[in-house]
Coordinates of C-alpha atoms in Angstrom, one line a residue:
M1 CA 0.0 0.0 0.0
K2 CA 2.8 2.4 -0.8
N3 CA 1.7 6.0 -1.6
F4 CA -1.7 5.0 -0.4
K5 CA -3.1 8.5 0.0
I6 CA -2.1 9.5 -3.5
N7 CA -3.4 6.4 -5.1
R8 CA -6.6 6.6 -3.1
R9 CA -7.2 10.2 -4.2
S10 CA -6.8 9.1 -7.8
L11 CA -9.1 6.2 -7.3
I12 CA -11.8 8.5 -5.9
K13 CA -11.5 10.9 -8.8
G14 CA -11.8 8.0 -11.2
L15 CA -14.9 6.7 -9.4
A16 CA -16.5 10.1 -9.5
A17 CA -15.9 10.2 -13.2
G18 CA -17.2 6.7 -13.7
L19 CA -13.9 5.7 -15.3
L20 CA -12.7 2.7 -13.2
Y21 CA -15.8 0.7 -12.4
P22 CA -19.4 1.6 -11.8
L23 CA -20.6 3.3 -8.6
P24 CA -22.8 1.1 -6.3
S25 CA -25.9 2.4 -7.9
A26 CA -24.8 1.1 -11.2
R27 CA -23.2 -2.2 -10.1
S28 CA -23.7 -4.9 -12.7
A29 CA -25.6 -7.8 -11.2
E30 CA -28.4 -10.2 -11.7
T31 CA -31.1 -8.3 -9.8
V32 CA -34.6 -9.3 -9.0
D33 CA -35.2 -5.9 -7.4
V34 CA -36.8 -7.0 -4.1
V35 CA -35.9 -7.0 -0.5
M36 CA -37.3 -9.9 1.6
T37 CA -38.9 -8.8 4.9
V38 CA -40.6 -11.0 7.4
L39 CA -43.9 -10.0 5.9
G40 CA -42.8 -10.7 2.4
P41 CA -41.0 -8.9 -0.5
I42 CA -40.8 -5.1 -0.9
Q43 CA -39.2 -2.8 -3.4
P44 CA -35.7 -1.6 -2.3
G45 CA -37.0 2.0 -2.2
E46 CA -39.6 1.1 0.4
M47 CA -36.8 0.4 2.9
G48 CA -36.3 4.1 3.6
V49 CA -34.0 4.9 6.4
T50 CA -32.5 1.6 7.6
L51 CA -30.6 0.2 10.6
P52 CA -28.6 -2.7 9.1
H53 CA -27.4 -4.4 12.3
E54 CA -29.7 -4.6 15.3
H55 CA -31.2 -7.3 17.6
V56 CA -34.6 -7.9 19.1
L57 CA -33.8 -11.0 21.1
V58 CA -30.5 -12.7 21.8
D59 CA -30.1 -16.0 23.8
F60 CA -26.5 -16.9 24.7
I61 CA -27.3 -20.1 26.5
G62 CA -25.8 -22.3 23.7
W63 CA -27.2 -24.2 20.8
K64 CA -28.2 -27.3 22.7
K65 CA -30.3 -25.5 25.3
T66 CA -31.8 -22.6 23.4
G67 CA -35.2 -22.6 21.8
K68 CA -38.6 -20.9 21.8
H69 CA -39.3 -22.6 25.2
R70 CA -36.9 -20.1 26.6
W71 CA -39.1 -17.0 26.0
N72 CA -42.8 -16.0 25.7
S73 CA -43.7 -13.7 22.8
D74 CA -46.5 -12.2 25.0
E75 CA -43.8 -11.1 27.4
V76 CA -41.2 -10.1 24.8
C77 CA -43.5 -7.8 22.7
P78 CA -44.5 -5.3 25.5
V79 CA -40.8 -4.8 26.2
V80 CA -39.6 -4.4 22.6
L81 CA -42.5 -2.8 20.8
P82 CA -42.2 0.7 22.4
H83 CA -38.6 0.9 21.2
L84 CA -39.7 0.0 17.7
E85 CA -42.5 2.5 17.8
Q86 CA -40.0 5.1 18.9
L87 CA -37.7 4.1 16.1
K88 CA -40.4 4.7 13.6
Q89 CA -41.2 8.1 15.0
L90 CA -37.6 9.0 14.6
G91 CA -37.9 8.4 10.9
C92 CA -36.6 4.8 10.5
K93 CA -38.5 2.5 8.3
T94 CA -36.5 -0.8 8.3
L95 CA -34.6 -2.8 10.9
V96 CA -32.3 -5.7 9.9
E97 CA -32.5 -8.2 12.8
C98 CA -29.2 -10.0 13.0
S99 CA -29.8 -12.7 15.7
P100 CA -28.7 -15.9 14.0
N101 CA -30.1 -19.4 14.2
F102 CA -29.4 -21.0 17.7
I103 CA -28.9 -17.5 19.2
G104 CA -32.5 -16.3 19.4
R105 CA -33.8 -16.1 15.9
D106 CA -37.6 -16.1 16.0
P107 CA -39.3 -15.3 12.7
A108 CA -42.8 -15.6 14.1
L109 CA -42.0 -13.0 16.8
L110 CA -40.4 -10.7 14.3
K111 CA -43.5 -11.0 12.0
R112 CA -45.7 -10.0 14.9
L113 CA -43.5 -7.1 15.9
S114 CA -43.4 -5.9 12.3
K115 CA -47.2 -5.9 12.0
E116 CA -47.7 -4.1 15.3
S117 CA -44.9 -1.5 14.8
G118 CA -45.3 -0.8 11.1
L119 CA -41.5 -1.3 10.6
N120 CA -40.0 -3.5 7.9
I121 CA -38.0 -6.2 9.6
L122 CA -35.5 -8.6 8.0
T123 CA -34.4 -11.9 9.4
N124 CA -31.7 -14.3 8.3
T125 CA -30.4 -17.8 7.5
G126 CA -26.9 -19.0 8.4
L127 CA -24.8 -20.0 11.4
Y128 CA -22.5 -18.3 13.9
A129 CA -19.0 -19.7 14.8
A130 CA -17.6 -16.9 16.9
A131 CA -17.8 -17.0 20.7
N132 CA -15.9 -20.2 21.1
E133 CA -18.2 -22.0 18.6
Q134 CA -20.9 -22.6 21.3
F135 CA -23.6 -21.8 18.8
V136 CA -22.4 -24.3 16.2
P137 CA -24.7 -27.3 16.0
D138 CA -23.2 -30.8 15.6
Y139 CA -24.4 -31.1 12.0
A140 CA -22.4 -28.1 10.9
R141 CA -19.2 -29.8 12.0
S142 CA -19.8 -32.9 10.0
E143 CA -21.5 -31.5 6.9
T144 CA -19.7 -29.9 4.0
A145 CA -20.1 -26.3 2.8
D146 CA -22.3 -27.6 0.0
Q147 CA -24.6 -29.3 2.5
L148 CA -24.9 -26.3 4.7
A149 CA -25.6 -24.1 1.7
K150 CA -28.5 -26.5 0.7
R151 CA -30.0 -26.0 4.2
W152 CA -29.8 -22.3 3.9
T153 CA -31.1 -22.2 0.3
Q154 CA -34.0 -24.3 1.4
E155 CA -34.9 -21.8 4.1
S156 CA -34.7 -19.1 1.4
E157 CA -37.0 -20.9 -0.9
E158 CA -39.5 -22.5 1.6
G159 CA -39.3 -20.3 4.7
I160 CA -38.0 -20.9 8.2
D161 CA -39.3 -23.6 10.5
G162 CA -42.7 -23.8 9.0
T163 CA -43.4 -20.1 9.6
G164 CA -43.5 -19.1 5.9
V165 CA -41.1 -16.3 6.8
K166 CA -38.2 -16.2 4.4
P167 CA -34.7 -14.8 5.2
G168 CA -33.7 -11.5 3.8
F169 CA -29.9 -12.1 4.1
I170 CA -27.3 -14.7 5.3
K171 CA -25.8 -14.1 8.8
I172 CA -22.6 -15.9 9.7
G173 CA -20.0 -15.2 12.4
V174 CA -16.3 -16.0 12.4
K175 CA -13.4 -15.5 14.9
N176 CA -10.1 -13.8 14.5
G177 CA -7.9 -14.5 11.5
P178 CA -6.5 -16.7 10.2
L179 CA -9.8 -18.4 9.9
N180 CA -10.0 -22.0 11.1
E181 CA -11.8 -24.8 9.4
I182 CA -15.3 -24.2 10.6
D183 CA -15.0 -20.5 10.0
Q184 CA -13.9 -21.0 6.4
K185 CA -16.6 -23.6 5.9
L186 CA -19.3 -21.1 6.9
V187 CA -17.9 -18.3 4.7
R188 CA -17.8 -20.8 1.8
A189 CA -21.3 -22.0 2.5
A190 CA -22.5 -18.4 2.6
C191 CA -20.9 -17.8 -0.9
L192 CA -22.6 -20.9 -2.3
T193 CA -25.9 -19.8 -0.9
H194 CA -25.4 -16.4 -2.3
K195 CA -24.8 -17.8 -5.7
E196 CA -28.1 -19.7 -5.5
T197 CA -30.3 -17.1 -3.8
G198 CA -28.7 -13.6 -4.3
L199 CA -29.0 -13.0 -0.5
A200 CA -26.4 -10.7 0.9
I201 CA -23.9 -12.1 3.4
A202 CA -23.5 -10.3 6.7
C203 CA -20.4 -11.6 8.5
H204 CA -19.5 -10.9 12.1
S205 CA -15.8 -10.7 11.8
G206 CA -13.0 -10.9 14.3
G207 CA -9.7 -9.1 14.0
N208 CA -6.2 -10.2 12.9
G209 CA -7.0 -10.0 9.2
A210 CA -10.2 -12.2 9.3
I211 CA -11.7 -10.0 6.5
A212 CA -8.7 -10.8 4.3
D213 CA -9.5 -14.5 4.5
E214 CA -13.1 -13.8 3.8
M215 CA -12.3 -11.8 0.7
R216 CA -10.0 -14.6 -0.5
I217 CA -12.8 -17.1 -0.2
L218 CA -15.2 -14.8 -2.0
K219 CA -12.7 -14.6 -4.9
E220 CA -12.2 -18.3 -4.9
E221 CA -16.0 -18.8 -5.2
G222 CA -16.4 -16.2 -7.8
V223 CA -18.4 -13.8 -5.6
R224 CA -18.0 -10.0 -5.7
G225 CA -17.1 -8.0 -2.6
D226 CA -20.5 -6.2 -2.6
A227 CA -22.2 -9.4 -1.6
L228 CA -20.5 -9.1 1.8
V229 CA -21.4 -6.8 4.7
W230 CA -18.4 -6.6 7.1
V231 CA -20.1 -6.6 10.5
H232 CA -18.2 -4.7 13.2
A233 CA -15.7 -3.2 10.8
Q234 CA -15.2 -0.4 13.3
N235 CA -13.0 -2.7 15.2
E236 CA -10.4 -2.8 12.4
Q237 CA -7.6 -0.3 13.1
D238 CA -5.7 -1.0 10.0
M239 CA -7.1 1.6 7.6
D240 CA -5.1 0.1 4.7
L241 CA -6.9 -3.2 5.1
L242 CA -10.2 -1.5 5.5
M243 CA -9.7 0.4 2.3
Q244 CA -8.7 -2.8 0.5
A245 CA -12.1 -4.2 1.5
V246 CA -13.8 -1.0 0.3
D247 CA -11.9 -1.2 -3.0
F248 CA -13.2 -4.7 -3.4
G249 CA -16.7 -3.5 -2.9
V250 CA -17.3 -4.8 0.6
W251 CA -20.0 -3.0 2.7
V252 CA -18.3 -1.5 5.8
S253 CA -20.7 -1.8 8.8
Y254 CA -20.0 0.7 11.6
D255 CA -22.5 -0.8 13.9
K256 CA -21.7 0.1 17.5
V257 CA -23.0 3.7 17.7
N258 CA -24.0 4.7 21.1
H259 CA -24.3 7.9 23.2
N260 CA -21.2 6.9 25.4
S261 CA -18.9 6.8 22.4
M262 CA -20.3 9.6 20.3
E263 CA -17.1 11.6 20.0
K264 CA -15.1 8.6 18.9
D265 CA -17.9 7.6 16.5
I266 CA -18.0 11.0 14.8
A267 CA -14.2 11.1 14.4
R268 CA -14.1 7.6 12.8
I269 CA -16.9 8.3 10.4
L270 CA -15.3 11.6 9.4
Q271 CA -12.1 9.6 8.7
Y272 CA -14.1 7.2 6.5
K273 CA -15.4 10.2 4.6
Q274 CA -11.9 11.6 4.1
Q275 CA -10.8 8.2 2.8
G276 CA -13.7 8.1 0.3
A277 CA -15.5 5.2 1.9
L278 CA -19.0 6.7 2.3
S279 CA -20.3 4.8 -0.7
N280 CA -19.7 1.6 1.2
L281 CA -20.6 2.7 4.8
H282 CA -23.5 1.3 7.0
L283 CA -24.5 2.8 10.3
S284 CA -26.2 0.9 13.1
H285 CA -26.2 0.4 16.9
D286 CA -26.0 -3.4 17.5
A287 CA -28.6 -2.6 20.2
G288 CA -31.8 -4.2 21.6
W289 CA -30.9 -7.5 23.1
Y290 CA -33.9 -8.8 25.0
S291 CA -32.3 -11.6 27.1
P292 CA -34.3 -14.7 28.0
G293 CA -33.9 -15.7 31.6
Q294 CA -33.4 -12.1 32.9
E295 CA -36.1 -10.2 34.5
N296 CA -38.2 -8.3 31.9
G297 CA -35.5 -9.3 29.3
G298 CA -32.7 -7.5 31.0
D299 CA -31.4 -4.0 30.0
F300 CA -32.9 -3.5 26.6
R301 CA -30.9 -0.9 24.7
P302 CA -32.8 1.6 22.5
F303 CA -32.2 2.3 18.9
D304 CA -32.0 6.1 19.1
A305 CA -28.4 7.4 19.3
I306 CA -27.9 7.6 15.5
F307 CA -31.0 9.8 15.1
T308 CA -30.9 11.9 18.2
A309 CA -27.1 12.5 18.4
L310 CA -24.9 11.2 15.6
L311 CA -26.7 12.5 12.4
P312 CA -27.2 16.0 13.9
A313 CA -23.5 16.0 14.8
L314 CA -22.5 14.9 11.3
K315 CA -24.5 17.7 9.8
D316 CA -22.9 20.2 12.1
I317 CA -19.4 19.2 10.8
G318 CA -20.4 19.5 7.1
F319 CA -22.0 16.2 6.0
T320 CA -24.6 17.0 3.3
D321 CA -28.1 15.7 3.1
D322 CA -27.0 13.6 0.1
E323 CA -24.2 12.0 2.1
I324 CA -26.6 11.3 5.0
K325 CA -29.0 9.7 2.6
Q326 CA -26.2 7.6 1.1
I327 CA -25.2 6.0 4.4
T328 CA -28.7 5.7 5.9
Q329 CA -30.8 4.7 2.9
T330 CA -29.0 4.1 -0.4
N331 CA -26.2 1.8 0.8
P332 CA -28.4 -0.5 2.9
Q333 CA -31.0 -0.7 0.0
Q334 CA -28.3 -1.7 -2.4
A335 CA -26.7 -4.2 0.0
F336 CA -29.9 -6.1 0.9
T337 CA -31.5 -6.1 -2.5
I338 CA -31.7 -9.7 -3.7
T339 CA -29.0 -9.8 -6.3
K340 CA -26.5 -12.3 -7.5
R341 CA -23.1 -10.5 -7.4
L342 CA -20.7 -12.7 -9.3
L343 CA -17.2 -12.0 -10.5

């Protein structure tokens, strides 16, 4: 990455002129022009302002013990619904719910909350191997990437657990790099599922170059970078590596915004702007987290900081309305549109 700043400036100028490769709005892809919510397909433009990484319910008890016996929807809804109603009042229209299978995914609950709140909600297919692999079921260790992809593709085509709710994206989780065998298998299975379904891949990524291994596997499977949402990219301190991912087309998810880190959040997002990464940036809180087994679901974190603090602050330091729209609407719409993004 020698002369990175000079090369990067040239790259941005080339992109602005449309000389090097198309901007995200013009990416070549096999597009069916829908986004799949828990209530069915919508047009991408109907997503409006979107939070691309949030949680309604998360159960960390482990894959063998978790299940819907652990919570009661009639108890969950009164806790969660006011936060979703507040979110809608703040101008948000879509919430991407990222709790994976075996960690609290409940399509029926999300369907009910979507109807009662008026928000679009997306759920997912996939598996999560971070956190010491305690959420990886036995079958995922013995099956091949192709077999896992068939499972996930079946959920995409037929719905999840008999609910009729279809996933709007693939959610996987991996540990720090270099990726181990199960991590690589999940990334490869996600690529194979993407090639069949066009669903975006949201990958919880550890540090130590995990994203580099993910990009390598995408290239090996013939999948473009813009099929991948790099979850928790704010944890990456190596800006050269982050910009390599941006140049490959990866969506960079800055998804830990909160009131207690606002000064840091503003400075980092300004850095992304200065590096020319706004066309790939997502903003979210990674909030919510109703916790089964805790009284009233524990300390449920609201989804408000972006709207009440971050966006006003970004406007105060010169972010334009078009730039705000890019990172809160255009980028998530493009990322979660069902599209086969192949090399």
